Coordinates of C-alpha atoms and ligand atoms in Angstrom, one line a residue:
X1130 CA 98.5 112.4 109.1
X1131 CA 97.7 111.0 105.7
X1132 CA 99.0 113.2 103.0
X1133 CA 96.1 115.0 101.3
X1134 CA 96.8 116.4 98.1
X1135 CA 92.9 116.9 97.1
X1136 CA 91.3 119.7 99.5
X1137 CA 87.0 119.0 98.7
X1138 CA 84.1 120.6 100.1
X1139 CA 80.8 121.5 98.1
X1140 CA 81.9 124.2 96.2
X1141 CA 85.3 124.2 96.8
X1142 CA 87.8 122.7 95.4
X1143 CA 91.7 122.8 95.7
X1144 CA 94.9 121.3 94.6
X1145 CA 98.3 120.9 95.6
X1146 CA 100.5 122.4 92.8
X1147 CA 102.8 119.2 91.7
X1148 CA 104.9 121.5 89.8
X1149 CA 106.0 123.2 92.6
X1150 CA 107.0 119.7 95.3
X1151 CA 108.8 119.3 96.7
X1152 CA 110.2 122.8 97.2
X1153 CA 107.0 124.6 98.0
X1154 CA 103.3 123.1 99.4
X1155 CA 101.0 125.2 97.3
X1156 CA 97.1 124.7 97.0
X1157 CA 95.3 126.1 94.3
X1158 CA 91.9 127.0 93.8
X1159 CA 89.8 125.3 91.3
X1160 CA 87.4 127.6 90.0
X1161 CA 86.2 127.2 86.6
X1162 CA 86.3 124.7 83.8
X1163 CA 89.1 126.2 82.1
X1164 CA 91.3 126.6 85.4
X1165 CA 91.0 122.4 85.8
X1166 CA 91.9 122.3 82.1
X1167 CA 95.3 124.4 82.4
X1168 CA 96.1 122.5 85.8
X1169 CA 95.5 119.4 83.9
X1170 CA 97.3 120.3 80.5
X1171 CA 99.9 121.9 82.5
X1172 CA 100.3 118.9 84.9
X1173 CA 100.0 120.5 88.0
X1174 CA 97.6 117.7 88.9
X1175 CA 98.7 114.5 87.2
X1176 CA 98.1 110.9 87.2
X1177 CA 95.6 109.0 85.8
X1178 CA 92.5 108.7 88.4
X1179 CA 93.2 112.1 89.7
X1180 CA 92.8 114.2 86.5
X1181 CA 89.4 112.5 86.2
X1182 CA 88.6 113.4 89.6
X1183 CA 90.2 116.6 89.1
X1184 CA 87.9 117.2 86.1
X1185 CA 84.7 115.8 87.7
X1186 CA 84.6 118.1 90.6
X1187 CA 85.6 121.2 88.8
X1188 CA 82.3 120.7 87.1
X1189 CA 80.5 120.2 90.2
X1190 CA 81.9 123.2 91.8
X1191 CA 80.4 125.5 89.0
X1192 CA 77.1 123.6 89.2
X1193 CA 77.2 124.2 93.0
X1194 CA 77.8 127.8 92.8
X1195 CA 75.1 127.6 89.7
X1196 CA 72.5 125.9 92.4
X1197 CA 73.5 129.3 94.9
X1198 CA 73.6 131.9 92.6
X1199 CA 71.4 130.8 89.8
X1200 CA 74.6 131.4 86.8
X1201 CA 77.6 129.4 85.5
X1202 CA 79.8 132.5 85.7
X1203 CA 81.6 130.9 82.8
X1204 CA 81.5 132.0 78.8
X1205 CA 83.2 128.7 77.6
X1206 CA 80.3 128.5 74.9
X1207 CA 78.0 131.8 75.1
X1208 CA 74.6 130.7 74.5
X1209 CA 74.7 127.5 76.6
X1210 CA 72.9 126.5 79.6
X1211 CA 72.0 123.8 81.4
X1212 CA 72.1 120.1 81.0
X1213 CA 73.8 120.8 77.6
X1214 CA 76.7 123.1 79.3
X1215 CA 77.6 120.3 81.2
X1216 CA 78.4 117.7 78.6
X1217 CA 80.4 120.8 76.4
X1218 CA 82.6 121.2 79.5
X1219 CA 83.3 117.4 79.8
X1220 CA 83.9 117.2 76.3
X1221 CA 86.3 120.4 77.1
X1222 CA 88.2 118.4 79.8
X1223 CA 88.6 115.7 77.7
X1224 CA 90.9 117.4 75.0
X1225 CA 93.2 118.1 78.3
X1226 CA 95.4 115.0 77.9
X1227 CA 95.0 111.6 75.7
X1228 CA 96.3 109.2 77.1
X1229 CA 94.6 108.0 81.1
X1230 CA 91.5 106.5 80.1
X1231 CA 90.1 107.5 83.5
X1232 CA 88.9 110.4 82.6
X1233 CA 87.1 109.3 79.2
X1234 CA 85.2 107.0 81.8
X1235 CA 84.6 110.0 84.2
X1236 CA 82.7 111.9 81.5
X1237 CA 80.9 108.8 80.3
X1238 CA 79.2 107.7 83.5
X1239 CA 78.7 111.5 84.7
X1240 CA 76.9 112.1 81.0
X1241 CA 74.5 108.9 81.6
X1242 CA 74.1 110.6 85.0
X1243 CA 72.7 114.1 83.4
X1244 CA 70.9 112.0 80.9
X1245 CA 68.8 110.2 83.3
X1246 CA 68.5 113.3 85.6
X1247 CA 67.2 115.2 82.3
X1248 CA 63.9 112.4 81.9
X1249 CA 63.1 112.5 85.2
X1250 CA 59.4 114.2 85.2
X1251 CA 59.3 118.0 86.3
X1252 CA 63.4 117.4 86.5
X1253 CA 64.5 121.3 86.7
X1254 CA 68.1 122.7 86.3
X1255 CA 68.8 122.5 89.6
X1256 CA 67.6 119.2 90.2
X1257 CA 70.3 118.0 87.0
X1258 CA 72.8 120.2 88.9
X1259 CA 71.9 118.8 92.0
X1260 CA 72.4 114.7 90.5
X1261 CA 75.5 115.6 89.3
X1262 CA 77.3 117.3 91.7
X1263 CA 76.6 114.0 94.3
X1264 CA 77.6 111.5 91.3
X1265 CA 80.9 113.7 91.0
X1266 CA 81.5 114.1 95.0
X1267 CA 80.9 109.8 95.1
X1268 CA 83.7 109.5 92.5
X1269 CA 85.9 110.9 95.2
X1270 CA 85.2 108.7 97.6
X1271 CA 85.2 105.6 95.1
X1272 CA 88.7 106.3 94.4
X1273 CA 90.1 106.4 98.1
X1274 CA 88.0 102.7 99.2
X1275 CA 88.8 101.3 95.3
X1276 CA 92.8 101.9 96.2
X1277 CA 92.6 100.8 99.5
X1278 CA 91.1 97.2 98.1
X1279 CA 93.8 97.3 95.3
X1280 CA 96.8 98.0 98.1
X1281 CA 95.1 94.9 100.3
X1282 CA 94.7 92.8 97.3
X1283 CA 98.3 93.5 95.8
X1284 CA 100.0 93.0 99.0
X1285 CA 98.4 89.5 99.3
X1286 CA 99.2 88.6 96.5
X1287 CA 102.6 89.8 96.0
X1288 CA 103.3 87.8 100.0
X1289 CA 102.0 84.3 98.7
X1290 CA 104.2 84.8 95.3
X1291 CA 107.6 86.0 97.5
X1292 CA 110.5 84.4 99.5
X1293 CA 109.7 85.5 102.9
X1294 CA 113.3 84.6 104.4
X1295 CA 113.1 83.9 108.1
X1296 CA 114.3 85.3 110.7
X1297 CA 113.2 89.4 109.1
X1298 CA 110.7 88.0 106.6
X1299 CA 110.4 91.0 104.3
X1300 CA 110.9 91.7 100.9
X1301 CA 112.0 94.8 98.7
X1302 CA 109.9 96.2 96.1
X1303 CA 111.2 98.8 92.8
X1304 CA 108.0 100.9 91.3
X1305 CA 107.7 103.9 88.9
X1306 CA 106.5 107.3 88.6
X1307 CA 104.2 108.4 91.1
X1308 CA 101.1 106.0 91.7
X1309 CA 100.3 107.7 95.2
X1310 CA 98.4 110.3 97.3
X1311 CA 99.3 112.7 94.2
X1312 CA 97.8 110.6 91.6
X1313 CA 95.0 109.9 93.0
X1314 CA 92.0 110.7 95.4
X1315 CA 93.9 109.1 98.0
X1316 CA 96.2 106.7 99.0
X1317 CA 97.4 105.5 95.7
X1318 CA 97.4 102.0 93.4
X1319 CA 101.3 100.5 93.1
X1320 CA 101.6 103.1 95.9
X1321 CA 98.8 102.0 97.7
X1322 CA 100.4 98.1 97.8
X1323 CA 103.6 99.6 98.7
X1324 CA 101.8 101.6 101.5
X1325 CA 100.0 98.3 102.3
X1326 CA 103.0 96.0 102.4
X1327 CA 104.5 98.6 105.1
X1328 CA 101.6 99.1 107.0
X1329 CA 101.5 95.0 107.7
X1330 CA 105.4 95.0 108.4
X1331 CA 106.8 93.2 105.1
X1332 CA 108.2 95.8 103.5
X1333 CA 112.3 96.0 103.9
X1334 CA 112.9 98.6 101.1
X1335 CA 111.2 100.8 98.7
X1336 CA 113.5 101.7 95.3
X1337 CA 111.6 103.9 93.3
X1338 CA 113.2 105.4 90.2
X1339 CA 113.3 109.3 89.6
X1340 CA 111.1 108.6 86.6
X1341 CA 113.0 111.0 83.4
X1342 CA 112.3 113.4 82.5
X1343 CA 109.0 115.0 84.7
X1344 CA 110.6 113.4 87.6
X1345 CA 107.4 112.2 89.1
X1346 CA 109.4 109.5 91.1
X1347 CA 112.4 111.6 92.9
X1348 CA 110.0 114.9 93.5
X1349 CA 106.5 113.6 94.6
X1350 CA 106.9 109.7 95.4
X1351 CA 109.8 110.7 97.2
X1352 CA 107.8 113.1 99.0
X1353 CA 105.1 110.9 99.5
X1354 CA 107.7 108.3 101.1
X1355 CA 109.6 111.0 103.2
X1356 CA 105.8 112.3 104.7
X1357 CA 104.6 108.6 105.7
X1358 CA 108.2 107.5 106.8
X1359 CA 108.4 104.4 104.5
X1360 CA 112.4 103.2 104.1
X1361 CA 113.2 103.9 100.0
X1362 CA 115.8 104.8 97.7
X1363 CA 116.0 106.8 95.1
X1364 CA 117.7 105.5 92.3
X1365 CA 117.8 106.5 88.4
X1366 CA 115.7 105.0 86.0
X1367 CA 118.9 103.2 84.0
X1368 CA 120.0 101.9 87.5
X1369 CA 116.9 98.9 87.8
X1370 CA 119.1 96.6 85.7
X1371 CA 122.1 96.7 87.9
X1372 CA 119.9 97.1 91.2
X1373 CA 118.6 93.9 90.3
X1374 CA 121.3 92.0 88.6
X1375 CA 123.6 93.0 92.0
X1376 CA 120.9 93.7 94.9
X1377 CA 118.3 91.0 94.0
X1378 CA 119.0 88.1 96.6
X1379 CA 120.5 90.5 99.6
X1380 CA 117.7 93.0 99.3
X1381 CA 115.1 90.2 98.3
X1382 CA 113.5 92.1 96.0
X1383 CA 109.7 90.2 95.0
X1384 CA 108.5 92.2 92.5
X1385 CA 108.1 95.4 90.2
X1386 CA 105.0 97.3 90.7
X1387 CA 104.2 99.9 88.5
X1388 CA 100.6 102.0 87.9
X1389 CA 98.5 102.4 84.6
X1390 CA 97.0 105.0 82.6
X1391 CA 94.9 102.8 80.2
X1392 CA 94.8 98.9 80.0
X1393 CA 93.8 97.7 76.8
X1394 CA 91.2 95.1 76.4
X1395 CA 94.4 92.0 75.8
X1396 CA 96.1 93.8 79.0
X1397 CA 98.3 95.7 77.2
X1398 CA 98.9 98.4 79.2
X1399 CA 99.8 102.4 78.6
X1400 CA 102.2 104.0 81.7
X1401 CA 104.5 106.2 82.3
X1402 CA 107.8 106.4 80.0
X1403 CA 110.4 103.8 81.2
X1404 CA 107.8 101.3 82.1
X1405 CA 108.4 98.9 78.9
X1406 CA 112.1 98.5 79.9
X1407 CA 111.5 98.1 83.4
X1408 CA 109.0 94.7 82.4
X1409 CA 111.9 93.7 80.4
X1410 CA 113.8 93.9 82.8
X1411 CA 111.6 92.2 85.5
X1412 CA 111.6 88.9 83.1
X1413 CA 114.8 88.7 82.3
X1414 CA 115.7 88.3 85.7
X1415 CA 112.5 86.8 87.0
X1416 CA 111.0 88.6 89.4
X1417 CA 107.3 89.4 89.1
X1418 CA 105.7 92.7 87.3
X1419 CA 102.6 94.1 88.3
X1420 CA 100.1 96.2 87.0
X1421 CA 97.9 98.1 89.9
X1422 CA 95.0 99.8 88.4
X1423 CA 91.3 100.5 89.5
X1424 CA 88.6 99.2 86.5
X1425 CA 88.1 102.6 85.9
X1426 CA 91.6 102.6 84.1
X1427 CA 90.4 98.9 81.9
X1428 CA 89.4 99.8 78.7
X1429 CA 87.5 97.0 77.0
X1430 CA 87.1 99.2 73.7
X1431 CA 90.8 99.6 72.8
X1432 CA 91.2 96.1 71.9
X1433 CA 95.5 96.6 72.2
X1434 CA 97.9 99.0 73.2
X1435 CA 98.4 99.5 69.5
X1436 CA 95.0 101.9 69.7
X1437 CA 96.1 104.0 73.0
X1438 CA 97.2 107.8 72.1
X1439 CA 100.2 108.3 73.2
X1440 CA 100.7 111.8 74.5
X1441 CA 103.8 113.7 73.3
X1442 CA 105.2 116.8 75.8
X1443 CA 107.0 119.9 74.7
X1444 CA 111.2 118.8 74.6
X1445 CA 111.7 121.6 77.1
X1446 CA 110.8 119.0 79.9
X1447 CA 113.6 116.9 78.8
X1448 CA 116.5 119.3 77.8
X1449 CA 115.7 121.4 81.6
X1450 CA 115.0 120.5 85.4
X1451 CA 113.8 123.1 87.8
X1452 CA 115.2 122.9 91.1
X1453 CA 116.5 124.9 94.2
X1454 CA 120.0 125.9 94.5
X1455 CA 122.2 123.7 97.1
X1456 CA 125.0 125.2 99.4
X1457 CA 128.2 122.9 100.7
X1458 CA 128.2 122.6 104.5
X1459 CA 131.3 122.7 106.4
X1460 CA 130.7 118.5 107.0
X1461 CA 130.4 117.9 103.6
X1462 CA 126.7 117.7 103.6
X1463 CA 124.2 119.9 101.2
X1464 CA 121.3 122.2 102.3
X1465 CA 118.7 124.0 99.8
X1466 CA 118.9 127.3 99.8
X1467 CA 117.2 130.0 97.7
X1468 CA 114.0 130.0 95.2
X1469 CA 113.0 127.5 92.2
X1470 CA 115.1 128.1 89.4
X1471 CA 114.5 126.7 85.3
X1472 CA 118.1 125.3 84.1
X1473 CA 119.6 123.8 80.8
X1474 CA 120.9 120.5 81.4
X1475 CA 121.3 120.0 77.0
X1476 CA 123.4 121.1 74.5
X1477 CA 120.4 122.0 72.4
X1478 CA 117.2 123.0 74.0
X1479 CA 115.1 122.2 71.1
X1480 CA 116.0 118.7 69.7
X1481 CA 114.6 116.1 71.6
X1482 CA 111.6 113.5 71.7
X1483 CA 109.3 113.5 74.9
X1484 CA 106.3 110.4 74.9
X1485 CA 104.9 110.9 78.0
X1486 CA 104.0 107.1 78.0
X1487 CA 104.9 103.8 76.2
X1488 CA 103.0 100.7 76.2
X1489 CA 103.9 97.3 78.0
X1490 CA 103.2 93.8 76.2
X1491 CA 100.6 92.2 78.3
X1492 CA 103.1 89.1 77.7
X1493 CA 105.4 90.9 80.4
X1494 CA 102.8 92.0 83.1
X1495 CA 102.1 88.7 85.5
X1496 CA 98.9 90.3 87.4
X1497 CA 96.7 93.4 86.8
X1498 CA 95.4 94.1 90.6
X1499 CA 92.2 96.0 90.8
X1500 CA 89.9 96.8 92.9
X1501 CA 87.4 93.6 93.0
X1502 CA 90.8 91.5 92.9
X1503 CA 94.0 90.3 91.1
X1504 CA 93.6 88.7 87.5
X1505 CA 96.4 86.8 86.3
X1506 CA 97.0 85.5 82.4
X1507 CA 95.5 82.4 82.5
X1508 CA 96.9 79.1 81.1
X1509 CA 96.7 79.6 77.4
X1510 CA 98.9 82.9 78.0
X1511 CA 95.6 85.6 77.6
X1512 CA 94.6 88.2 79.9
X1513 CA 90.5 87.8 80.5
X1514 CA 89.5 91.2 81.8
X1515 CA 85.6 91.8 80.8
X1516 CA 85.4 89.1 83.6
X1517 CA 86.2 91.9 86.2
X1518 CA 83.6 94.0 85.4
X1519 CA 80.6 90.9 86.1
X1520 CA 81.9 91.1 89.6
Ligands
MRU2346 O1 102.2 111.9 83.2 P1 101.6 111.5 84.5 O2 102.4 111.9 85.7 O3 100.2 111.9 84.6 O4 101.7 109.9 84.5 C1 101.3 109.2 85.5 C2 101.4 107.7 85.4 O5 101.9 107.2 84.4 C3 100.9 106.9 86.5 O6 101.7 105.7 86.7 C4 99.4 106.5 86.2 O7 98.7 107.6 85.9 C5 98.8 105.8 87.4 S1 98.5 106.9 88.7 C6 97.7 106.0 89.9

């Protein structure tokens, strides 16, 4: 069964807890505005188009219960109602992390929505309610088709660029962070490719790093990989330089494939921490990097990655690791054993620096895949991506 980490009917609305996988499977009730903030802030929904989506319904849930019961049930600004509450809580969601542009997008197409609900003659609250809600609920099912193209695209691409050595005639990919399922509404971007590439019987090998320090990679892409039985190894994220300077030709490893949180307008593009040195690292010894993003994550007004906010987290993520205790079998082997514990792995708790992203020259990145297709630099170097959005 295909993992679902977003449980949505109207009105409803829950989550899988990341913070607590792979240890525990958790769902949590999204209620309120404020509750999709904290999960947001707090990352216990993370990655870039599912905060958006995340944010989106949360709103639609209160709306829905609003259309039922005739209230918001939520003080976030006293003397608001209506159209006007709306955009204040989008606005609210917003402040919840800088950095995925996703979201920013989210609130603008979902205000335009209200907007043009509002003008609509004898348009009543419930009717505004009523435009929203289905504009929010389509998002959802957006997301799942748009990464389903992007995994068919980036596969196709990623087979006519690769050495498919007969008599096996697969290759080995390395990715990043967590891309999947979890970050999205649905089968993932990067992820999605990777889950594509299996699906059609190329894949050999998955390596995806553990992705330092939130560990997105070695607790929830692993999980993602153990549920849908696709053959990967973890490995460290200082280990892609070796892994390919040793691995390369016997594995056949084609390409990197990495996600995105906000692609400038010169393809630039803002990801997960470690992403910059993994590009480098893909150039140096010539294998191909990709960026897999839905246009929802292209933003044409940030001209380069100089103008993305990058988001800073508290140094507690980096100086501790939660985890469940291990016990030594008699063959050698390990079993968890006991609850989720918080432990120091620094000599000082306090004193160190957390970006939660960096940003990648658009010089490094061969291909952004999207949804409508794959654009590649073209000849004079330059990444063209308004183009994507006539299609
Ligand atoms: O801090 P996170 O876990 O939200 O960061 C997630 C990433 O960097 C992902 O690569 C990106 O959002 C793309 S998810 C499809």
């Amino acid at each position: 069964m295909v993992l679902q980490a977003m449980k949505y009917s109207r009105g409803k609305l829950e989550i899988l807890d990341q913070l607590r996988l792979p240890h525990e499977e958790v769902f949590i009730d999204i209620r309120t505005v404020q509750d999709a903030w904290d999960a947001i802030h707090s990352m216990q929904v993370r990655g870039a188009p599912a905060i958006a989506i995340v944010a989106a319904l949360s709103v639609a849930v209160c709306l829905s219960r609003c259309n039922r019961n005739g209230a918001w049930h939520e003080r976030l600004e006293p003397d608001m109602t209506g159209s006007c509450l709306i955009i204040h809580s989008l606005r609210f969601l917003l402040t919840s992390r800088p950095t995925a542009v996703n979201l920013g997008d989210a609130v603008k197409k979902l205000e335009k929505v209200v907007d043009a609900a509002k003008v609509k003659a004898g348009a009543t609250d419930f009717d505004i309610n009523e435009a929203y809600i289905q504009a929010a609920e389509q998002m959802l099912i957006d997301d799942v088709q748009d990464n389903e193209n992007i995994g068919r695209f980036g596969a196709d691409w990623i087979l006519r660029h690769s050495n498919l050595i007969p008599p096996v005639g697969k290759i080995s990919v390395i990715t990043h962070c967590n891309t999947g399922s979890l970050a999205t509404a649905g089968y993932g971007t990067a992820l999605g490719i990777v889950r594509s590439l299996h699906a059609r019987n190329f894949l050999k090998r998955v390596y995806y790093t553990e992705t330092r320090p939130y560990n997105q990679g070695s607790r929830l892409t692993g999980y993602e990989f153990l549920y849908d039985k696709i053959p990967a190894t973890l490995i460290t994220d200082s280990m892609v330089g070796a892994l390919l300077g040793l691995k390369r030709e016997s594995e056949n490893i084609s390409c990197i494939i990495v996600g995105a949180d906000r692609v400038a307008a010169n393809g630039d593009t803002a990801n997960k921490i470690g992403t910059y040195g993994l590009a480098n690292l893909a150039s140096f010894h010539s294998v191909k990097f990709i960026v897999a993003a839905p246009r929802t994550t292209i933003d044409l007004s940030t001209a380069s990655g100089a103008g993305i906010p990058i988001e800073e987290r508290p140094p507690t993520e980096v100086t501790t690791m939660k985890g469940r205790p291990v016990k030594k079998l008699e063959d050698g082997s390990l079993e968890v054993e006991g609850d989720v514990q918080e432990i120091a792995i620094a000599a000082d708790l306090t004193g160190a620096w957390n970006p939660a992203f960096d940003v990648t020259c658009y010089k490094l990145i061969d291909c952004i895949v999207t949804e409508k297709g794959v654009i590649e630099r073209r000849e004079n170097g330059e990444f063209h991506l308004d183009d994507i959005f006539q299609t």
